[in-house]
Every structure is written in structure tokens, then in C-alpha cells.
Tab-separated table of C-alpha atoms and ligand atoms in Angstrom:
chain	number	residue	atom	x	y	z
N	1	UNK	CA	-12.491	21.866	17.589
N	2	UNK	CA	-14.682	20.989	14.563
N	3	UNK	CA	-15.541	24.028	12.479
N	4	UNK	CA	-19.166	23.875	11.246
N	5	UNK	CA	-18.204	25.856	8.130
N	6	UNK	CA	-15.306	23.625	7.048
N	7	UNK	CA	-16.458	20.989	4.531
N	8	UNK	CA	-14.377	18.213	6.087
N	9	UNK	CA	-15.590	18.977	9.583
N	10	UNK	CA	-19.146	18.958	8.264
N	11	UNK	CA	-18.463	15.479	6.812
N	12	UNK	CA	-17.152	14.392	10.200
N	13	UNK	CA	-20.373	15.524	11.869
N	14	UNK	CA	-22.608	14.044	9.158
N	15	UNK	CA	-20.795	10.697	9.349
N	16	UNK	CA	-21.195	10.715	13.121
N	17	UNK	CA	-24.948	11.115	12.732
N	18	UNK	CA	-25.200	8.549	9.956
N	19	UNK	CA	-23.185	5.667	11.432
N	20	UNK	CA	-24.239	3.180	14.093
N	21	UNK	CA	-22.628	4.343	17.368
N	22	UNK	CA	-20.429	1.243	17.654
N	23	UNK	CA	-19.033	1.709	14.116
N	24	UNK	CA	-18.312	5.367	14.883
N	25	UNK	CA	-16.363	4.423	17.996
N	26	UNK	CA	-14.441	1.748	16.065
N	27	UNK	CA	-13.490	4.377	13.484
N	28	UNK	CA	-12.658	7.253	15.788
N	29	UNK	CA	-11.303	5.421	18.818
N	30	UNK	CA	-7.603	5.218	19.600
N	31	UNK	CA	-5.436	3.729	22.348
N	32	UNK	CA	-5.906	4.434	26.058
N	33	UNK	CA	-6.328	8.210	26.595
N	34	UNK	CA	-6.064	8.918	22.844
N	35	UNK	CA	-3.324	11.561	23.311
N	36	UNK	CA	-1.342	10.441	20.257
N	37	UNK	CA	-4.399	10.577	18.004
N	38	UNK	CA	-4.974	14.184	19.107
N	39	UNK	CA	-1.289	15.148	18.851
N	40	UNK	CA	-1.119	13.841	15.288
N	41	UNK	CA	-3.555	16.559	14.219
N	42	UNK	CA	-2.620	19.256	16.728
N	43	UNK	CA	1.088	19.261	15.858
N	44	UNK	CA	0.317	20.145	12.227
N	45	UNK	CA	-1.753	23.123	13.335
N	46	UNK	CA	1.138	24.366	15.481
N	47	UNK	CA	3.594	24.519	12.551
N	48	UNK	CA	3.458	28.011	11.012
N	49	UNK	CA	3.844	28.475	7.274
N	50	UNK	CA	5.753	31.324	5.632
N	51	UNK	CA	3.950	32.674	2.562
N	52	UNK	CA	5.929	34.128	-0.345
N	53	UNK	CA	4.753	36.820	-2.735
N	54	UNK	CA	5.075	37.844	-6.366
N	55	UNK	CA	5.813	34.360	-7.693
N	56	UNK	CA	3.932	33.304	-10.857
N	57	UNK	CA	1.505	30.711	-9.487
N	58	UNK	CA	-0.981	30.812	-12.346
N	59	UNK	CA	-0.247	27.128	-13.020
N	60	UNK	CA	-0.072	25.001	-9.859
N	61	UNK	CA	0.817	21.346	-10.413
N	62	UNK	CA	0.221	18.902	-7.526
N	63	UNK	CA	1.309	15.812	-9.470
N	64	UNK	CA	4.086	13.523	-8.284
N	65	UNK	CA	5.672	10.159	-9.078
N	66	UNK	CA	5.607	7.418	-6.465
N	67	UNK	CA	7.239	4.002	-6.945
N	68	UNK	CA	7.215	4.644	-10.677
N	69	UNK	CA	3.524	5.621	-10.849
N	70	UNK	CA	2.499	9.128	-11.867
N	71	UNK	CA	-0.220	10.474	-9.527
N	72	UNK	CA	-2.324	13.650	-9.817
N	73	UNK	CA	-1.433	14.554	-6.259
N	74	UNK	CA	0.342	13.053	-3.227
N	75	UNK	CA	-2.727	12.112	-1.124
N	76	UNK	CA	-3.254	8.339	-0.821
N	77	UNK	CA	-5.834	6.379	1.172
N	78	UNK	CA	-4.503	4.460	4.187
N	79	UNK	CA	-5.629	0.887	4.878
N	80	UNK	CA	-8.784	0.880	6.980
N	81	UNK	CA	-10.258	-2.510	7.865
N	82	UNK	CA	-13.852	-3.708	7.513
N	83	UNK	CA	-15.376	-0.871	5.524
N	84	UNK	CA	-18.833	-2.469	5.290
N	85	UNK	CA	-19.168	-1.326	8.886
N	86	UNK	CA	-19.350	2.192	7.450
N	87	UNK	CA	-21.200	1.806	4.133
N	88	UNK	CA	-22.897	-1.186	2.469
N	89	UNK	CA	-20.602	-0.900	-0.585
N	90	UNK	CA	-17.510	-0.933	1.640
N	91	UNK	CA	-14.196	-1.212	-0.202
N	92	UNK	CA	-15.943	-1.230	-3.619
N	93	UNK	CA	-16.922	2.405	-3.013
N	94	UNK	CA	-13.481	3.335	-1.698
N	95	UNK	CA	-11.772	1.883	-4.765
N	96	UNK	CA	-14.145	3.724	-7.124
N	97	UNK	CA	-13.933	7.004	-5.192
N	98	UNK	CA	-10.144	6.848	-5.077
N	99	UNK	CA	-9.938	6.310	-8.838
N	100	UNK	CA	-12.297	9.225	-9.458
N	101	UNK	CA	-10.087	11.416	-7.270
N	102	UNK	CA	-6.906	10.344	-9.063
N	103	UNK	CA	-5.400	8.469	-6.167
N	104	UNK	CA	-4.466	5.029	-4.910
N	105	UNK	CA	-6.164	3.284	-2.006
N	106	UNK	CA	-4.348	0.776	0.169
N	107	UNK	CA	-6.853	-2.045	0.591
N	108	UNK	CA	-6.599	-3.624	4.042
N	109	UNK	CA	-5.966	-7.338	4.352
N	110	UNK	CA	-8.918	-7.150	6.760
N	111	UNK	CA	-11.227	-5.793	4.071
N	112	UNK	CA	-14.882	-6.760	4.160
N	113	UNK	CA	-14.883	-7.251	0.362
N	114	UNK	CA	-12.511	-9.932	-0.924
N	115	UNK	CA	-9.589	-9.219	-3.235
N	116	UNK	CA	-11.253	-11.451	-5.813
N	117	UNK	CA	-14.450	-9.373	-5.763
N	118	UNK	CA	-12.528	-6.090	-5.922
N	119	UNK	CA	-10.278	-6.974	-8.806
N	120	UNK	CA	-10.919	-7.821	-12.414
N	121	UNK	CA	-10.307	-6.483	-15.863
N	122	UNK	CA	-10.268	-2.698	-15.868
N	123	UNK	CA	-10.426	-2.361	-12.091
N	124	UNK	CA	-8.688	0.782	-10.772
N	125	UNK	CA	-5.146	0.621	-9.379
N	126	UNK	CA	-4.640	-0.179	-5.712
N	127	UNK	CA	-2.022	-1.299	-3.214
N	128	UNK	CA	-2.680	-4.212	-0.843
N	129	UNK	CA	-1.907	-4.176	2.861
N	130	UNK	CA	-1.001	-7.200	4.914
N	131	UNK	CA	0.240	-8.247	8.307
N	132	UNK	CA	2.649	-11.181	8.224
N	133	UNK	CA	0.477	-14.033	9.484
N	134	UNK	CA	1.307	-16.652	12.107
N	135	UNK	CA	0.608	-19.095	9.306
N	136	UNK	CA	3.388	-18.150	6.874
N	137	UNK	CA	1.668	-20.288	4.251
N	138	UNK	CA	-1.370	-17.987	4.498
N	139	UNK	CA	0.951	-14.975	4.163
N	140	UNK	CA	2.358	-16.421	0.935
N	141	UNK	CA	-1.150	-17.161	-0.303
N	142	UNK	CA	-2.279	-13.579	0.391
N	143	UNK	CA	0.745	-12.240	-1.490
N	144	UNK	CA	-0.045	-14.476	-4.462
N	145	UNK	CA	-3.704	-13.406	-4.392
N	146	UNK	CA	-2.694	-9.724	-4.302
N	147	UNK	CA	-0.350	-10.238	-7.260
N	148	UNK	CA	-3.076	-12.056	-9.210
N	149	UNK	CA	-5.616	-9.356	-8.374
N	150	UNK	CA	-3.350	-6.713	-9.893
N	151	UNK	CA	-2.124	-4.908	-6.761
N	152	UNK	CA	0.677	-2.520	-7.703
N	153	UNK	CA	2.456	-2.707	-4.340
N	154	UNK	CA	2.221	-4.422	-0.971
N	155	UNK	CA	2.102	-2.443	2.262
N	156	UNK	CA	3.132	-4.460	5.285
N	157	UNK	CA	2.290	-2.979	8.647
N	158	UNK	CA	5.225	-3.224	11.029
N	159	UNK	CA	3.913	-1.395	14.086
N	160	UNK	CA	1.336	-3.833	15.418
N	161	UNK	CA	2.912	-6.964	16.935
N	162	UNK	CA	0.090	-6.713	19.461
N	163	UNK	CA	-3.052	-4.597	19.465
N	164	UNK	CA	-3.150	-1.468	21.610
N	165	UNK	CA	-5.629	-1.046	24.459
N	166	UNK	CA	-8.493	0.643	22.678
N	167	UNK	CA	-10.770	0.993	25.660
N	168	UNK	CA	-13.398	3.151	23.989
N	169	UNK	CA	-13.700	0.652	21.154
N	170	UNK	CA	-13.694	-2.350	23.483
N	171	UNK	CA	-16.596	-0.856	25.437
N	172	UNK	CA	-18.622	-0.447	22.233
N	173	UNK	CA	-17.808	-3.551	20.158
N	174	UNK	CA	-15.502	-6.518	20.646
N	175	UNK	CA	-16.684	-8.915	17.928
N	176	UNK	CA	-17.577	-8.425	14.308
N	177	UNK	CA	-21.285	-7.731	13.843
N	178	UNK	CA	-23.408	-10.133	11.780
N	179	UNK	CA	-23.039	-9.620	8.048
N	180	UNK	CA	-19.516	-8.165	8.145
N	181	UNK	CA	-16.545	-10.490	7.770
N	182	UNK	CA	-12.852	-10.403	6.953
N	183	UNK	CA	-13.398	-11.561	3.413
N	184	UNK	CA	-9.746	-12.415	2.668
N	185	UNK	CA	-9.293	-14.629	5.710
N	186	UNK	CA	-10.537	-18.151	6.379
N	187	UNK	CA	-14.079	-18.460	7.751
N	188	UNK	CA	-12.748	-19.809	11.043
N	189	UNK	CA	-10.432	-16.772	11.551
N	190	UNK	CA	-10.442	-15.165	14.998
N	191	UNK	CA	-13.664	-13.062	15.163
N	192	UNK	CA	-12.237	-10.533	17.649
N	193	UNK	CA	-12.263	-6.996	16.308
N	194	UNK	CA	-8.672	-6.237	17.361
N	195	UNK	CA	-5.656	-8.493	17.482
N	196	UNK	CA	-7.191	-11.487	15.754
N	197	UNK	CA	-4.722	-11.661	12.861
N	198	UNK	CA	-1.458	-10.467	14.398
N	199	UNK	CA	1.772	-12.353	15.035
N	200	UNK	CA	3.914	-10.901	17.852
N	201	UNK	CA	6.950	-12.940	16.758
N	202	UNK	CA	7.490	-11.142	13.416
N	203	UNK	CA	11.066	-9.833	12.982
N	204	UNK	CA	13.093	-8.215	10.198
N	205	UNK	CA	13.947	-11.698	8.923
N	206	UNK	CA	10.263	-12.241	8.076
N	207	UNK	CA	10.086	-8.837	6.415
N	208	UNK	CA	13.179	-9.594	4.332
N	209	UNK	CA	11.622	-12.888	3.276
N	210	UNK	CA	8.387	-11.132	2.341
N	211	UNK	CA	10.239	-8.536	0.263
N	212	UNK	CA	12.242	-11.172	-1.593
N	213	UNK	CA	9.250	-13.478	-2.211
N	214	UNK	CA	7.251	-11.063	-4.362
N	215	UNK	CA	7.826	-9.176	-7.570
N	216	UNK	CA	5.846	-6.247	-6.138
N	217	UNK	CA	7.474	-3.360	-4.292
N	218	UNK	CA	6.891	-3.738	-0.530
N	219	UNK	CA	6.252	-0.649	1.603
N	220	UNK	CA	6.831	-0.806	5.375
N	221	UNK	CA	4.114	1.032	7.303
N	222	UNK	CA	4.523	2.160	10.876
N	223	UNK	CA	8.057	3.351	11.551
N	224	UNK	CA	8.805	6.277	13.870
N	225	UNK	CA	12.482	5.668	14.700
N	226	UNK	CA	15.105	6.588	12.077
N	227	UNK	CA	17.049	3.376	12.794
N	228	UNK	CA	13.946	1.320	11.972
N	229	UNK	CA	13.624	3.220	8.706
N	230	UNK	CA	17.242	2.371	7.858
N	231	UNK	CA	16.603	-1.274	8.781
N	232	UNK	CA	13.541	-1.298	6.519
N	233	UNK	CA	15.664	-0.006	3.655
N	234	UNK	CA	18.290	-2.693	4.326
N	235	UNK	CA	15.528	-5.332	4.340
N	236	UNK	CA	14.736	-4.455	0.745
N	237	UNK	CA	11.597	-2.385	1.304
N	238	UNK	CA	10.739	0.102	-1.431
N	239	UNK	CA	9.389	2.871	0.848
N	240	UNK	CA	8.397	3.490	4.445
N	241	UNK	CA	5.347	5.111	5.997
N	242	UNK	CA	5.993	7.149	9.126
N	243	UNK	CA	2.909	6.136	11.093
N	244	UNK	CA	1.701	5.443	14.603
N	245	UNK	CA	-1.430	3.669	13.323
N	246	UNK	CA	-3.535	6.769	13.867
N	247	UNK	CA	-2.765	6.640	17.596
N	248	UNK	CA	-4.496	3.265	17.898
N	249	UNK	CA	-1.555	1.279	19.296
N	250	UNK	CA	0.788	3.001	21.764
N	251	UNK	CA	-0.700	6.044	23.429
N	252	UNK	CA	1.730	8.932	23.971
N	253	UNK	CA	3.863	7.643	21.059
N	254	UNK	CA	5.269	10.637	19.197
N	255	UNK	CA	3.137	12.483	16.664
N	256	UNK	CA	4.139	11.402	13.171
N	257	UNK	CA	4.905	14.907	11.909
N	258	UNK	CA	7.467	15.253	14.714
N	259	UNK	CA	9.321	12.100	13.641
N	260	UNK	CA	9.121	12.673	9.906
N	261	UNK	CA	12.196	14.956	9.594
N	262	UNK	CA	14.492	12.522	11.432
N	263	UNK	CA	13.327	9.579	9.307
N	264	UNK	CA	13.696	11.558	6.081
N	265	UNK	CA	17.154	12.739	7.115
N	266	UNK	CA	18.318	9.217	7.982
N	267	UNK	CA	17.120	7.771	4.687
N	268	UNK	CA	18.530	10.702	2.718
N	269	UNK	CA	16.487	9.921	-0.387
N	270	UNK	CA	17.432	6.206	-0.607
N	271	UNK	CA	13.754	5.224	-0.574
N	272	UNK	CA	10.634	7.434	-0.450
N	273	UNK	CA	9.142	8.387	2.903
N	274	UNK	CA	5.373	8.617	3.288
N	275	UNK	CA	3.518	9.741	6.381
N	276	UNK	CA	0.045	9.364	7.860
N	277	UNK	CA	-1.814	10.331	11.004
N	278	UNK	CA	-3.837	13.439	11.705
N	279	UNK	CA	-3.855	14.965	8.228
N	280	UNK	CA	-7.051	16.989	7.992
N	281	UNK	CA	-6.150	20.028	5.869
N	282	UNK	CA	-4.366	20.724	2.610
N	283	UNK	CA	-1.848	22.784	4.576
N	284	UNK	CA	-1.007	19.615	6.568
N	285	UNK	CA	-0.117	17.902	3.285
N	286	UNK	CA	2.126	20.819	2.299
N	287	UNK	CA	3.888	20.709	5.684
N	288	UNK	CA	4.475	16.963	5.398
N	289	UNK	CA	6.013	17.411	1.946
N	290	UNK	CA	8.144	20.271	3.311
N	291	UNK	CA	9.456	17.972	6.053
N	292	UNK	CA	10.536	15.265	3.638
N	293	UNK	CA	7.458	13.203	2.729
N	294	UNK	CA	7.005	12.113	-0.869
N	295	UNK	CA	3.282	11.591	-0.207
N	296	UNK	CA	0.763	11.316	2.621
N	297	UNK	CA	-2.052	8.928	3.477
N	298	UNK	CA	-5.341	9.787	5.105
N	299	UNK	CA	-7.405	7.328	7.150
N	300	UNK	CA	-10.477	8.473	9.069
N	301	UNK	CA	-11.313	11.477	6.804
N	302	UNK	CA	-12.058	9.419	3.702
N	303	UNK	CA	-14.211	7.100	5.772
N	304	UNK	CA	-16.319	10.142	6.755
N	305	UNK	CA	-16.822	10.622	3.008
N	306	UNK	CA	-17.542	6.917	2.476
N	307	UNK	CA	-20.104	6.807	5.283
N	308	UNK	CA	-21.976	9.877	4.067
N	309	UNK	CA	-21.906	9.444	0.278
N	310	UNK	CA	-20.164	6.208	-0.726
N	311	UNK	CA	-17.736	6.569	-3.634
N	312	UNK	CA	-18.779	10.205	-4.242
N	313	UNK	CA	-17.999	11.036	-0.641
N	314	UNK	CA	-14.533	9.474	-0.823
N	315	UNK	CA	-13.857	11.470	-3.941
N	316	UNK	CA	-15.150	14.709	-2.403
N	317	UNK	CA	-12.843	14.398	0.613
N	318	UNK	CA	-9.739	13.794	-1.514
N	319	UNK	CA	-10.706	16.573	-3.955
N	320	UNK	CA	-11.111	18.978	-1.058
N	321	UNK	CA	-7.681	18.241	0.403
N	322	UNK	CA	-6.092	18.446	-3.010
N	323	UNK	CA	-7.749	21.795	-3.674
N	324	UNK	CA	-6.573	23.148	-0.318
N	325	UNK	CA	-3.071	21.830	-1.054
N	326	UNK	CA	-2.993	23.614	-4.430
N	327	UNK	CA	-4.069	26.887	-2.791
N	328	UNK	CA	-1.450	26.530	-0.057
N	329	UNK	CA	1.226	25.839	-2.683
N	330	UNK	CA	0.208	29.010	-4.545
N	331	UNK	CA	0.251	31.136	-1.405
N	332	UNK	CA	3.680	29.796	-0.418
N	333	UNK	CA	5.081	30.538	-3.870
N	334	UNK	CA	5.773	26.857	-4.649
N	335	UNK	CA	3.653	25.941	-7.687
N	336	UNK	CA	5.248	22.482	-8.047
N	337	UNK	CA	5.876	19.890	-5.333
N	338	UNK	CA	9.591	19.725	-6.258
N	339	UNK	CA	9.856	23.340	-5.064
N	340	UNK	CA	8.406	22.590	-1.633
N	341	UNK	CA	11.009	22.314	1.122
N	342	UNK	CA	11.341	23.381	4.732
N	343	UNK	CA	11.677	27.010	3.672
N	344	UNK	CA	7.860	27.097	3.444
N	345	UNK	CA	7.873	26.730	7.244
N	346	UNK	CA	8.451	29.766	9.477
N	347	UNK	CA	11.246	28.431	11.679
V	401	FMN	C1	-11.037	2.021	11.607
V	401	FMN	C2	-9.581	1.913	11.271
V	401	FMN	C3	-9.093	0.716	10.799
V	401	FMN	C4	-7.734	0.607	10.458
V	401	FMN	N1	-7.282	-0.569	9.923
V	401	FMN	C5	-5.974	-0.679	9.599
V	401	FMN	C6	-5.466	-1.872	9.024
V	401	FMN	O1	-6.192	-2.831	8.758
V	401	FMN	N2	-4.127	-1.934	8.780
V	401	FMN	C7	-3.287	-0.876	9.033
V	401	FMN	O2	-2.089	-0.961	8.797
V	401	FMN	N3	-3.758	0.270	9.543
V	401	FMN	C8	-5.061	0.405	9.824
V	401	FMN	N4	-5.523	1.577	10.328
V	401	FMN	C9	-4.605	2.728	10.484
V	401	FMN	C10	-4.602	3.573	9.204
V	401	FMN	O3	-4.047	2.859	8.128
V	401	FMN	C11	-3.784	4.868	9.361
V	401	FMN	O4	-2.485	4.564	9.822
V	401	FMN	C12	-4.427	5.888	10.285
V	401	FMN	O5	-5.835	5.817	10.246
V	401	FMN	C13	-3.969	7.289	9.874
V	401	FMN	O6	-4.443	8.252	10.746
V	401	FMN	P1	-5.740	9.167	10.467
V	401	FMN	O7	-6.932	8.279	10.619
V	401	FMN	O8	-5.617	10.193	11.544
V	401	FMN	O9	-5.610	9.756	9.077
V	401	FMN	C14	-6.871	1.720	10.634
V	401	FMN	C15	-7.394	2.928	11.100
V	401	FMN	C16	-8.734	3.037	11.402
V	401	FMN	C17	-9.250	4.370	11.864
């Protein structure tokens, strides 16, 4: 239930009022009955924390190191396609807002601003997301373009061989509106909003080839099963993201926070585990770290910031979550992320 006094919930409401109805449904919609999208958030709220007292928390440090990069905090921005649907500056604003908030955005392959326009001397750090394309030549070209543009890692999404049934979205918008295009893809690319650039035949062999064909670390996004996480590690991936695509693919798939411990246990520190889906509070970030995540990604919340205030809005959303995380760390007696483990949970 949105809380009219919580700054993030106020952003949610303001974005709802600001955006064209079809863009709002594209952003907020999920698959079929949207149970998984709701569970992602609800399951965090059901996990009780166990505060500790009389620990010196005068100096709380949220910084962490991820794939060799030092970050101010462990809250990254998940790939979200076609951001000019939400704000005229689109991915330009997200990149600037992320840098101002000390974080890394994952720029979607389906971005509405091209990699070429986003990159350049002095441009902030980012990771680039891609689906392996039916046209493997295009996949190789996208990898080369991401390397040239200065991407620091690739994030390949594994969980979408086919698009889910997003009925709410399909009722509102099926094609891209005029003026918004997938700027990294050829002009004659499939104009359907969902499913246009997916290849259902992708297997681990393709993922292995992708990982060995680039000098960049490759992160596999969208695992829920521990065996898939182990397979991703064997394929040469540098990290995995426990994700169900924000509930947009397979409805009633498990909430990500419920699968995170099993994935982290299976990998046993061999490669970092990230998680996304449903993170709306700083306490959710703390719980994810406690259950084995090295970092989290947020999707819809930063778009609420983007839609309401462009780059400043993106920054405000990340700053808010980071601030809540720091407070939760202090109240749980864990002033550094290395000290956070499942003992902060009351179970
Ligand atoms: C509008 C929208 C577009 C998305 N586009 C992509 C995409 O291009 N590639 C991808 O891997 N995930 C995509 N996702 C999924 C997000 O990366 C992420 O997994 C999800 O939004 C996290 O859940 P949250 O929104 O509850 O934070 C998209 C999500 C939304 C809401």
C-alpha cells in the first residue's frame, strides 16, 4: 500500500500523474496476474530484522567493491528499455543521475539513446546489457560497440527466451510510439514492444561464446535456480543476478529474495551474486546483503525519479535508498557491509 508520507511512494504517485497512461502501464505492468511482481516486494517486508545495541555506529560506511570497481554503495540501476517513453532525456538523464548518486547504471540494449550518443570522453561509467541476438553477427557488433563506448561490463539477460504474457501492457501499447526507437538496433528491427529482439534458441554454448569473445566481464542476469547459477559460473560469467525480470516473464515464479540464499550457498563466493526485483526500501537492500548479495539493482523506482525530475530524480531515489540503508546498518549494529550477515535477520 503506497504511503503518502514516504518519499519513494510520493515519487511513484507523482510519476503516475506525470506519465502518459500507456507508458505507465509499460513500466508497472508484469506478467499475467502480476503475482510475482507483488511477491518480490512483499517478501522483503515479511522478513524481520534484529536490531543490535551499544555498537559504535558513528561512522557508517556503505561502500563496496564489485568486479574490481569501488562503489559508494551497493545499489545499481537495472536495465530498463526505452527510457524516452518516460522522460525526453531518456538514458542521458539516467547516466548523469547515476553518476551523481555514485552508482553504475546498466544501459539496456533496447535503449532509446544510442551507445554512441551516450559515450564519449569523460562520460560516466556504465555497464551494457544485451540479449544474444538471432543474428550472432549483430551480437558481436553490439559487444564491439559496447567495448568501444567504454562499458565496464556486459550484462546478458538469460531469463527471456520468449516474452511473458503482459496482458495489461498489451492492452495499453503493443508498438513503439512515434519518436521513440531502439537506437542500438537496425531501423528495420521488429517494432513490437515485447519479444522483438529475443532468440528462443540461446543455450549455454552461446553464453560461453559470448563470455570468451570479449575482454569485458560478463554478468548473467535472470537466474533463480542454484544449478543455473553454477552453470553460469562454469560458462565463464563474472557474476550472476538473481532476477525474475521484475515479474514480467513467468507469473508465480519465485520471489527473488526467496531464491537468493540457495544461489549464494551454491556459488559459495566463487563469483558475486547480485539480486533485483521489488527493492523499495533501504532495509530491503540490507536484507539482500544479509542473504548473500554483493549488491542489488533497482528497476521501476529509479524510473519514477527519472519521470518526475530527470537526472535529479534518479539521483534522489538512489540517495534515499542509500540513506535508508545507512540508517538500517546503524540500527542493526553493522556499520560496514562486510559485517552484514544473516544474523541481522530475526530467524
Ligand atoms: C519498463 C521495464 C523495462 C525493462 N527492460 C529490461 C531490459 O531491456 N532488459 C532486461 O534484462 N531487463 C529489463 N527489465 C527488468 C529490469 O532490469 C529488472 O530486472 C526489474 O525491473 C527489477 O525489478 P523492479 O522493477 O521491481 O526493481 C525491465 C523492467 C521494466 C520495468
